XYZ file of C-alpha atoms in Angstrom:
709
model
C 162.474 129.605 147.344
C 163.796 129.279 143.794
C 167.203 128.149 145.018
C 165.662 125.436 147.174
C 163.548 124.201 144.276
C 166.574 123.948 142.037
C 168.500 121.988 144.634
C 165.635 119.562 145.141
C 165.374 118.932 141.413
C 169.097 118.305 141.220
C 168.848 115.661 143.905
C 165.850 114.016 142.271
C 167.631 113.723 138.921
C 170.260 111.572 140.538
C 167.771 109.108 142.021
C 166.469 106.507 139.515
C 162.782 105.755 139.484
C 161.616 108.865 141.356
C 158.504 110.646 140.061
C 157.940 114.346 140.543
C 155.847 117.224 139.268
C 156.531 119.024 136.002
C 159.634 121.181 136.309
C 161.982 123.222 134.183
C 165.330 124.942 134.514
C 168.260 126.378 132.627
C 171.169 123.958 132.448
C 173.393 126.355 130.500
C 172.925 129.695 128.785
C 170.170 129.179 126.244
C 169.624 125.496 127.116
C 166.412 124.692 128.984
C 165.325 121.282 130.245
C 161.674 120.405 130.823
C 160.386 117.386 132.755
C 156.777 116.168 132.634
C 154.606 115.222 135.583
C 155.444 111.811 137.097
C 158.645 111.485 135.118
C 160.377 108.146 135.746
C 164.067 108.423 134.901
C 164.546 104.647 134.516
C 162.271 104.676 131.464
C 164.264 107.148 129.338
C 167.539 107.920 131.105
C 170.469 107.872 130.885
C 170.113 109.737 127.617
C 171.376 108.017 124.495
C 171.447 111.424 122.800
C 173.059 113.782 125.312
C 176.700 113.189 126.192
C 176.836 115.288 129.362
C 174.607 115.770 132.360
C 172.190 118.674 132.153
C 171.781 119.734 135.768
C 169.926 122.799 137.057
C 171.915 126.014 137.047
C 169.163 128.581 137.458
C 165.433 129.004 137.122
C 163.859 129.434 133.709
C 163.546 133.160 132.935
C 160.042 134.580 132.512
C 160.975 135.711 128.990
C 161.577 132.143 127.763
C 159.447 131.654 124.671
C 159.405 127.972 123.664
C 157.741 125.932 126.414
C 156.460 122.367 125.945
C 153.074 121.316 127.260
C 153.001 117.686 128.475
C 150.008 115.381 128.614
C 149.026 111.708 128.447
C 146.273 110.449 126.147
C 145.385 106.770 126.632
C 148.683 104.962 125.922
C 150.456 107.936 124.301
C 152.767 110.461 125.917
C 152.172 113.807 124.211
C 154.032 117.074 123.980
C 152.709 120.208 122.307
C 155.054 123.076 121.535
C 153.763 126.395 120.220
C 155.982 128.881 118.460
C 155.641 132.361 116.994
C 154.742 133.379 113.443
C 157.123 133.273 110.472
C 159.142 130.319 111.718
C 160.647 127.854 109.257
C 161.205 124.309 110.497
C 164.082 122.011 109.482
C 165.964 118.966 110.711
C 164.028 115.836 111.741
C 166.839 113.699 110.301
C 166.416 111.303 107.404
C 163.162 112.341 105.744
C 161.682 112.503 102.270
C 160.139 115.686 100.953
C 161.267 119.280 100.807
C 163.933 120.991 102.877
C 161.400 123.090 104.807
C 159.520 120.749 107.131
C 156.512 122.896 108.128
C 153.143 121.092 107.987
C 154.702 117.660 107.526
C 154.424 114.460 109.556
C 157.052 111.796 110.177
C 157.270 108.588 112.181
C 160.388 107.804 114.162
C 160.577 104.017 113.829
C 163.601 102.782 111.900
C 162.296 100.801 108.937
C 163.769 98.811 106.066
C 161.951 100.856 103.431
C 162.843 99.605 99.955
C 162.175 102.379 97.457
C 160.675 104.530 100.246
C 157.344 102.842 99.495
C 156.208 102.072 103.051
C 154.219 104.709 104.964
C 154.488 107.127 102.013
C 158.179 107.560 102.863
C 157.366 109.130 106.250
C 159.221 106.348 108.066
C 162.757 105.532 106.946
C 165.916 103.880 108.243
C 166.928 106.402 110.888
C 165.330 108.428 113.677
C 166.399 111.898 114.705
C 164.103 113.365 117.362
C 165.316 116.879 116.610
C 163.566 119.947 115.193
C 165.212 123.211 114.180
C 163.186 126.401 113.996
C 164.495 129.554 112.300
C 162.691 132.825 112.921
C 162.286 135.741 110.558
C 165.222 137.603 112.156
C 167.506 134.579 111.781
C 167.474 133.544 115.424
C 166.945 129.824 115.944
C 165.656 127.301 118.420
C 166.101 123.538 118.641
C 163.898 120.857 120.178
C 165.193 117.471 121.362
C 162.627 114.846 122.339
C 165.008 112.972 124.610
C 163.828 109.395 124.361
C 164.331 106.368 122.138
C 160.774 105.004 122.088
C 158.620 104.835 118.987
C 157.240 108.309 118.340
C 155.941 110.696 115.691
C 156.222 114.387 114.840
C 153.401 116.526 113.475
C 155.056 119.791 112.465
C 152.161 122.204 112.572
C 151.752 125.020 115.099
C 151.739 123.785 117.768
C 154.176 120.975 117.063
C 152.850 117.695 118.413
C 155.216 114.940 119.527
C 153.500 111.638 120.298
C 155.395 108.766 121.917
C 154.366 105.152 122.503
C 156.557 105.171 125.597
C 156.346 106.840 129.004
C 156.639 110.614 129.577
C 160.029 111.983 128.540
C 162.019 115.146 128.996
C 162.347 117.818 126.321
C 165.411 119.999 125.769
C 165.024 123.418 124.146
C 168.025 125.350 122.814
C 167.952 129.057 121.908
C 170.669 130.618 119.755
C 171.211 133.767 117.693
C 171.755 131.863 114.423
C 171.093 128.369 113.051
C 174.855 127.892 112.757
C 175.309 128.515 116.479
C 172.394 126.190 117.167
C 174.090 123.342 115.279
C 177.320 123.949 117.167
C 175.410 123.585 120.430
C 173.692 120.421 119.180
C 177.141 118.966 118.455
C 178.390 119.957 121.913
C 175.483 118.052 123.442
C 175.402 114.993 121.161
C 179.032 114.695 120.030
C 181.038 115.479 116.920
C 182.392 113.230 114.190
C 185.993 112.122 114.339
C 188.191 112.970 111.395
C 187.513 110.279 108.768
C 190.311 108.713 106.756
C 190.752 110.890 103.691
C 190.114 107.945 101.360
C 186.515 107.863 102.590
C 185.996 111.258 100.936
C 186.825 109.889 97.499
C 184.478 108.368 94.931
C 183.199 104.864 95.735
C 181.708 102.155 93.509
C 179.264 99.488 94.665
C 176.552 97.096 93.596
C 174.636 94.181 95.064
C 176.890 92.335 94.300
C 180.299 92.258 92.677
C 181.256 88.573 92.670
C 183.346 86.515 92.321
C 186.520 88.264 93.390
C 187.690 88.447 89.773
C 184.790 90.831 89.099
C 185.974 93.112 91.896
C 189.445 93.139 90.349
C 187.991 93.843 86.914
C 185.986 96.866 88.088
C 188.970 98.297 89.951
C 191.240 97.810 86.938
C 188.750 99.553 84.628
C 188.739 102.680 86.812
C 192.495 102.922 86.572
C 192.593 102.040 82.881
C 190.009 104.703 82.034
C 191.540 107.274 84.418
C 188.320 107.856 86.319
C 189.104 108.849 89.918
C 188.052 106.245 92.475
C 189.045 105.362 96.024
C 186.836 102.462 97.120
C 185.211 99.305 95.763
C 182.441 97.898 97.986
C 181.826 94.193 98.555
C 178.254 93.132 99.362
C 176.962 89.960 101.058
C 177.689 87.558 98.190
C 181.284 87.339 99.419
C 180.024 85.360 102.433
C 179.684 81.608 102.769
C 175.893 81.128 102.674
C 175.468 84.733 103.902
C 177.078 83.922 107.252
C 178.713 87.062 108.676
C 182.494 87.028 109.227
C 182.964 84.216 106.692
C 184.243 84.113 103.106
C 182.793 81.993 100.315
C 185.388 79.306 99.546
C 184.887 79.532 95.770
C 183.764 83.119 95.127
C 186.267 84.735 97.525
C 188.903 82.114 98.348
C 191.678 84.666 98.993
C 190.410 87.932 100.557
C 193.962 88.840 101.572
C 195.121 88.590 97.975
C 192.145 90.559 96.690
C 192.729 93.404 99.120
C 196.437 93.395 98.319
C 195.589 93.755 94.624
C 193.184 96.630 95.288
C 195.778 98.379 97.429
C 198.321 98.042 94.614
C 195.913 100.195 92.557
C 195.498 102.687 95.427
C 191.943 101.466 95.969
C 190.435 100.575 99.333
C 187.716 98.020 100.093
C 184.631 98.167 102.316
C 182.823 94.906 103.167
C 179.348 94.345 104.581
C 178.442 92.904 107.975
C 174.757 92.473 108.961
C 173.429 91.817 112.486
C 171.509 88.644 111.616
C 173.569 85.561 112.559
C 172.603 82.293 110.868
C 171.250 79.740 113.323
C 173.465 76.808 112.420
C 175.223 74.328 114.664
C 178.946 74.317 114.004
C 179.015 77.914 112.769
C 181.489 79.560 115.134
C 179.769 82.940 115.427
C 176.464 81.264 116.312
C 178.187 78.861 118.695
C 180.084 81.649 120.484
C 177.024 83.879 120.687
C 174.934 81.076 122.130
C 177.594 80.130 124.669
C 177.888 83.754 125.721
C 174.096 84.230 125.870
C 174.318 87.208 123.524
C 171.001 86.966 121.641
C 167.821 89.050 121.843
C 164.992 87.271 123.661
C 161.239 87.184 123.158
C 158.923 88.272 125.970
C 158.533 84.541 126.712
C 162.220 84.312 127.626
C 163.162 82.393 124.487
C 165.832 83.311 121.980
C 164.180 85.264 119.174
C 164.633 83.994 115.626
C 163.671 85.611 112.344
C 164.551 85.226 108.694
C 167.045 87.434 106.888
C 169.434 86.631 103.995
C 170.942 83.464 105.579
C 167.518 82.066 106.482
C 166.693 81.601 110.175
C 168.790 84.006 112.246
C 169.397 85.126 115.789
C 170.301 88.710 116.667
C 172.839 90.159 119.115
C 171.368 92.108 122.026
C 173.541 95.197 121.733
C 172.097 96.685 124.927
C 174.348 94.227 126.816
C 177.908 95.616 127.246
C 179.477 92.155 127.056
C 177.640 91.497 123.792
C 178.941 94.703 122.241
C 182.462 93.770 123.329
C 182.111 90.255 121.914
C 180.724 91.562 118.606
C 183.589 94.017 118.296
C 186.109 91.227 118.889
C 184.822 89.376 115.811
C 186.346 92.054 113.576
C 189.938 91.209 114.453
C 190.467 88.401 111.947
C 188.173 90.112 109.452
C 190.205 93.341 109.382
C 193.505 91.452 109.280
C 192.692 90.361 105.716
C 193.340 93.950 104.631
C 189.740 95.177 104.680
C 189.703 98.961 105.073
C 186.140 99.757 106.119
C 182.908 98.114 107.239
C 179.337 98.478 106.057
C 176.642 97.709 108.651
C 173.377 97.099 106.798
C 169.957 95.613 107.698
C 170.386 96.973 111.226
C 166.993 98.607 111.789
C 166.881 95.592 112.413
C 165.285 94.154 109.284
C 163.487 90.819 109.667
C 161.853 89.415 106.541
C 159.177 87.155 108.007
C 157.830 89.304 110.818
C 155.012 91.834 110.801
C 156.348 95.303 110.092
C 159.578 93.838 108.739
C 161.337 93.888 112.100
C 161.345 92.324 115.580
C 158.134 92.292 117.622
C 157.824 95.344 119.861
C 157.489 92.970 122.810
C 160.927 91.374 122.364
C 163.047 91.824 125.456
C 166.465 93.498 125.768
C 168.334 92.717 128.940
C 170.469 95.849 129.110
C 173.436 96.304 131.367
C 175.746 99.034 132.523
C 173.709 102.216 132.287
C 170.994 100.696 130.067
C 167.895 99.342 131.793
C 166.166 96.131 130.693
C 163.267 96.933 128.398
C 161.129 95.998 125.409
C 162.129 96.326 121.786
C 159.651 99.210 121.600
C 162.198 101.176 123.646
C 165.399 99.996 122.007
C 164.425 99.445 118.361
C 165.428 102.942 117.201
C 168.918 102.637 118.686
C 169.620 99.040 117.675
C 171.661 100.283 114.702
C 173.455 102.917 116.770
C 174.535 100.370 119.374
C 175.663 98.006 116.614
C 177.859 100.573 114.858
C 179.354 101.671 118.164
C 180.348 98.057 118.824
C 181.676 97.747 115.274
C 183.710 100.937 115.467
C 185.198 99.990 118.840
C 186.124 96.531 117.563
C 187.686 97.821 114.352
C 189.736 100.339 116.297
C 191.052 97.617 118.597
C 191.846 95.397 115.620
C 193.684 98.150 113.762
C 194.592 100.855 116.309
C 196.804 102.830 113.958
C 194.053 103.543 111.432
C 190.924 105.680 111.583
C 187.874 103.390 111.477
C 185.340 103.896 108.718
C 181.859 102.485 109.278
C 178.821 103.136 107.109
C 175.423 102.397 108.609
C 171.925 102.280 107.156
C 170.266 102.639 110.565
C 171.175 105.237 113.152
C 169.838 107.720 115.687
C 170.416 111.307 116.771
C 174.020 111.467 118.016
C 175.083 108.425 115.997
C 177.326 110.595 113.819
C 180.036 109.823 116.391
C 180.192 106.228 115.222
C 179.272 105.982 111.554
C 178.642 107.756 108.286
C 175.319 107.083 106.600
C 173.566 106.860 103.297
C 169.891 107.403 102.576
C 168.984 103.771 101.971
C 167.304 101.995 99.106
C 166.225 104.882 96.899
C 164.925 104.462 93.349
C 166.359 105.317 89.940
C 163.804 108.055 89.265
C 163.981 111.800 88.768
C 161.806 112.228 91.849
C 164.307 110.421 94.073
C 167.234 112.149 92.392
C 165.831 115.585 93.212
C 164.748 114.404 96.657
C 168.327 113.502 97.588
C 169.549 117.072 98.120
C 166.983 118.073 100.780
C 167.484 114.675 102.458
C 171.228 115.216 102.769
C 170.724 118.815 103.864
C 168.289 117.885 106.638
C 170.606 115.140 107.863
C 173.313 117.790 108.083
C 170.899 120.056 109.955
C 170.343 117.139 112.355
C 173.997 116.723 113.289
C 175.110 114.165 110.657
C 177.621 115.801 108.275
C 178.837 112.615 106.516
C 176.014 111.382 104.311
C 174.795 110.959 100.758
C 172.400 108.930 98.580
C 173.055 105.997 96.287
C 174.094 107.805 93.106
C 172.053 106.599 90.155
C 169.470 105.106 92.493
C 169.438 101.642 94.052
C 166.076 100.278 92.850
C 165.890 99.984 89.072
C 168.174 101.212 86.308
C 168.678 104.880 85.423
C 168.747 106.036 81.817
C 171.831 107.821 80.563
C 170.494 111.317 81.221
C 169.481 110.534 84.805
C 172.797 108.904 85.688
C 174.807 111.710 84.089
C 172.860 114.340 86.028
C 173.079 112.320 89.231
C 176.831 111.773 89.219
C 177.478 115.383 88.193
C 175.595 116.652 91.255
C 176.485 113.651 93.426
C 180.160 114.517 93.127
C 179.281 117.275 95.614
C 177.589 115.165 98.283
C 179.761 114.538 101.363
C 179.479 110.757 100.880
C 179.888 109.926 97.195
C 178.985 106.379 96.144
C 177.205 104.808 93.182
C 175.183 101.723 94.117
C 172.534 99.517 92.536
C 170.687 96.282 93.244
C 170.691 92.840 91.649
C 168.970 92.438 88.317
C 169.728 95.969 87.122
C 171.975 97.141 84.334
C 175.627 97.863 84.933
C 176.080 101.186 86.727
C 179.775 101.876 86.409
C 180.419 105.225 84.703
C 181.552 103.608 81.432
C 178.473 101.373 81.226
C 176.369 104.230 79.809
C 178.592 105.025 76.850
C 181.391 107.434 76.080
C 179.464 110.646 76.743
C 178.419 109.646 80.270
C 181.882 108.248 80.971
C 183.339 111.650 80.121
C 180.701 113.414 82.221
C 181.533 111.141 85.164
C 185.278 111.625 84.804
C 184.870 115.388 84.704
C 182.520 115.441 87.700
C 184.879 113.345 89.821
C 187.953 115.294 88.732
C 186.163 118.409 90.012
C 185.569 116.716 93.372
C 189.177 115.579 93.652
C 190.545 119.007 92.728
C 188.497 120.379 95.639
C 189.816 117.728 98.038
C 191.901 120.210 100.095
C 188.789 122.328 100.624
C 186.564 119.288 101.300
C 189.005 117.803 103.804
C 189.188 121.165 105.556
C 185.375 121.222 105.778
C 185.401 117.787 107.432
C 187.959 119.089 109.905
C 185.640 122.021 110.598
C 182.762 119.578 111.139
C 184.899 117.603 113.602
C 185.635 120.805 115.517
C 182.278 122.570 115.430
C 179.570 120.167 114.270
C 178.674 122.348 111.295
C 177.595 120.338 108.241
C 179.833 120.003 105.203
C 176.884 120.468 102.816
C 174.733 123.447 103.789
C 171.460 125.030 102.680
C 171.678 128.212 100.670
C 169.861 130.207 103.349
C 172.973 129.838 105.532
C 174.550 132.485 103.269
C 171.945 135.024 104.428
C 169.790 133.824 107.298
C 167.448 136.835 107.132
C 166.677 136.461 103.417
C 163.330 134.677 103.572
C 163.344 133.940 99.829
C 166.152 131.422 100.431
C 164.442 129.453 103.206
C 162.877 126.869 100.877
C 165.718 126.548 98.379
C 166.634 122.863 98.116
C 168.015 122.454 94.600
C 171.121 124.618 94.911
C 173.306 124.090 97.992
C 176.683 125.030 99.427
C 179.907 123.380 100.491
C 180.872 125.252 103.614
C 180.351 128.989 103.462
C 182.313 129.690 100.308
C 181.232 127.404 97.448
C 177.784 127.497 95.852
C 176.671 124.512 93.743
C 173.866 125.170 91.232
C 172.632 122.082 89.328
C 172.003 122.456 85.611
C 168.421 121.254 86.093
C 167.602 123.713 88.890
C 164.596 125.856 87.978
C 164.928 129.470 89.083
C 166.881 128.589 92.228
C 166.970 131.071 95.075
C 170.513 132.420 95.239
C 172.153 134.666 97.824
C 173.001 138.269 97.086
C 176.446 139.799 97.120
C 179.529 138.719 95.217
C 179.408 135.112 93.951
C 181.711 134.574 90.977
C 181.665 131.537 88.723
C 184.845 129.480 88.913
C 186.365 126.895 86.608
C 188.268 123.954 88.076
C 189.306 122.196 84.861
C 190.257 123.175 81.346
C 187.316 121.033 80.270
C 184.926 123.341 82.127
C 185.114 125.637 79.124
C 182.978 123.113 77.263
C 179.550 122.891 78.893
C 178.427 119.264 78.691
C 174.966 120.159 79.959
C 175.331 118.225 83.225
C 177.980 119.779 85.465
C 176.656 122.149 88.133
C 177.751 125.753 88.027
C 180.196 126.570 90.819
C 180.312 130.031 92.347
C 182.768 131.294 94.928
C 181.790 133.757 97.630
C 183.348 137.178 97.523
C 185.835 137.502 100.364
C 186.916 133.857 100.318
C 190.005 131.834 99.448
C 189.462 128.208 98.380
C 192.428 125.771 98.260
C 192.568 123.292 95.378
C 194.781 120.310 94.697
C 196.175 118.629 91.621
C 194.326 116.205 89.388
C 194.684 112.776 91.001
C 193.148 109.324 90.602
C 193.072 108.444 94.298
C 193.511 110.199 97.639
C 196.625 108.035 98.086
C 198.165 110.544 95.647
C 196.838 113.533 97.593
C 199.475 116.089 98.525
C 199.388 119.706 99.560
C 202.947 120.514 98.547
C 201.482 121.858 95.315
C 198.310 123.799 96.027
C 196.282 126.323 94.089
C 194.489 129.129 95.898
C 191.395 130.642 94.322
C 190.997 134.151 95.695
C 187.673 135.936 95.290
C 187.889 139.475 96.628
C 184.955 141.103 98.357
C 183.695 144.664 97.914
C 186.584 145.843 100.095
C 189.140 144.005 97.937
C 189.927 141.507 100.700
C 189.613 137.740 101.103
C 190.464 134.991 103.581
C 190.506 131.215 103.805
C 191.822 128.147 105.626
C 193.562 124.908 104.697
C 193.789 122.008 107.140
C 196.492 119.388 106.551
C 197.352 116.150 108.324
C 198.492 112.662 107.327
C 195.029 111.679 106.123
C 194.836 108.644 108.402
C 195.935 107.599 111.868
C 195.714 109.680 115.027
C 198.908 111.731 115.173
C 196.790 114.814 114.512
C 195.385 114.438 118.035
C 198.881 115.106 119.331
C 199.312 118.240 117.252
C 200.774 116.703 114.107
C 198.677 118.798 111.758
C 198.825 122.178 110.127
C 196.218 124.893 109.780
C 197.181 127.437 107.141
C 195.292 130.731 107.266
C 195.369 132.890 104.150
C 194.505 136.570 103.940
C 194.518 138.569 100.712
C 194.064 142.185 99.803
C 194.364 144.213 96.670
C 196.764 147.133 96.660
C 196.324 149.687 93.932
C 195.055 148.455 90.597
C 197.490 145.699 89.691
C 198.707 143.913 92.800
C 197.166 141.382 95.165
C 199.107 140.297 98.235
C 198.271 137.047 100.027
C 199.787 136.338 103.429
C 199.891 132.929 105.062
C 200.048 131.999 108.744
C 200.612 128.449 109.948
C 199.590 126.674 113.153
C 200.425 123.103 114.140
C 203.509 120.944 114.142
C 203.379 119.196 110.772
C 206.869 118.470 109.484
C 205.885 119.140 105.871
C 204.823 122.758 106.238
C 208.098 124.160 104.879
C 207.901 122.076 101.707
C 204.855 123.663 100.115
C 204.483 125.249 96.740
C 201.474 127.393 95.948
C 199.818 128.903 92.960
C 197.447 131.791 93.319
C 194.341 132.227 91.212
C 192.413 135.492 91.409
C 188.740 134.992 90.608
C 187.585 138.099 88.770
C 185.237 139.154 86.040
C 188.011 138.734 83.492
C 189.322 135.313 84.438
C 191.782 133.562 86.722
C 195.372 134.722 86.922
C 198.249 132.614 88.172
C 201.744 133.370 89.371
C 204.214 131.093 91.096
C 205.086 131.554 94.745
C 207.909 130.159 96.818
C 208.118 132.709 99.642
C 206.678 131.203 102.859
C 205.110 134.485 103.973
C 203.681 136.438 101.053
C 202.216 135.812 97.619
C 202.408 138.669 95.148
C 200.285 138.480 92.053
C 200.685 140.846 89.121
C 198.295 140.967 86.177
């Protein structure tokens, strides 16, 4: 009987529009799928979130604990999910508030939310219909509300998910640890590609640097003052009357020359492209889009218009495959000017003169391919995701030898495959500064490892103390960019005086010294889906005192970052020894976080550099922190830093293992995997992290490091 039921369900899943009674099954070990009564697959499937089909494999076991209860109340589709005692909830994507999400409410409706002032910050730029639960014993479960419609989460017990759309399926994942849960989430939703290494460097932005001479001036000052920097960002004032894919004839008459100048300083450029296209006869993008019938329509079958920066605009309907292809093709000439990366902003989408600051929910998307026609209420939350997918595909076609870099303000669960993100228009306040860490952590716990806030805050001007604290901690966010709005004070590191300039230089030199370790963590994220920046409780998932810690955080498993301002932070037990990355660390400036290395780990460090263009691993320092058994291990990933040769095996993974022999000798052995041609040209230094300092000795043998002290 059970086998027949499973087969029937399998057949039904492949037939669009069929309704059937509530059902459940195991698709894979620890992955259960639940369908509500009268489920209509055309209303929510194919899944935007899940990359592979989840078909029935076997019946749900009687011991399965987390079971959703479906119902319909007036025009709302509801799901209630009860869970046991002593469960801590996390995830839910881009949210304000504390790391632990219990007893909170959020709305999943992507919103241009300047200063997080709308809806008390419960509704921001991105939607991640994902909840992580961690039990007292460290086991974890995940909940995916697999639909794109407007919805809300009330994270009490039971959890209540309320959707403005039709009934939707729910996916429950059970795993032994939260780390294994995140790996499974990545297997279902997709992993990030390796970013270009320059995207991991420090980045400087404001709304706006113009004319082009100002961009050159800022870049020159970074090099003159020897403050590490990899990217200068160019906001919408480069455009001719804010028309996308154009350049202002007076402010930016020679984008090729500007980019060539930046490249001569080993600095890259990222330029903004918004979705709103100015409605103007003779403007080629508008003319092409109109001829190709690429715009979003109203429910009255008229092209929708709304005001954004250029004035009256039309908007691409990214649910149409041909529209996404056309939009991507617009990047060819744009990228050929030497632009290195693209910033997709305002893509919630933001519309200035419409109620709610966006398109009407009744606007109509025509779909195509696997996407059904439907109202904006269904496709609003993935408008940004579809845009950045089109952008990434177009950039890759325009420049196939380079790894695309796209930053997006709006996104959705699974969108990490297409774009990095930042946390939107935050404010220059201590509240928003301290809020940034749990926001970045919960994005990481929702599958997005490449994220960070606007350092210094976007709205308003920080005082010297706030900026110094922010850049000192911000040097340890995965995405590291300072950004501010028009009408504020200058926010370059030197604008706050000599003390803050020195604090900034030191903070960024620490980040760049850790670049080998950081790049390796991004490689790990691309392989496993684990976040780069992790909550402290990952160090000991059964230590309940760490579950709410959201001031201190970790890079990977081995580096603990403790801000100077943290008040009695919860820290993991065991061996965690303070490390010094620079000679200047000996002088505490009152801003730099304390860094502690986990006992049993080896962390690779690079040389002091001003740009990742100078990054090399032929001279690498290994910090070895022995555990209670006098052993340690670590990994270093190396590739060209750009391009795709690594996909064909042109990379190297160095595995280090150390042990102490007797009282005065530490031996470190190295194994190499991969085909990189540079692996025999390396030179290492070894640093032993101990209670009495760091000891170095040179090493040229390709197999063993011997350290005497």
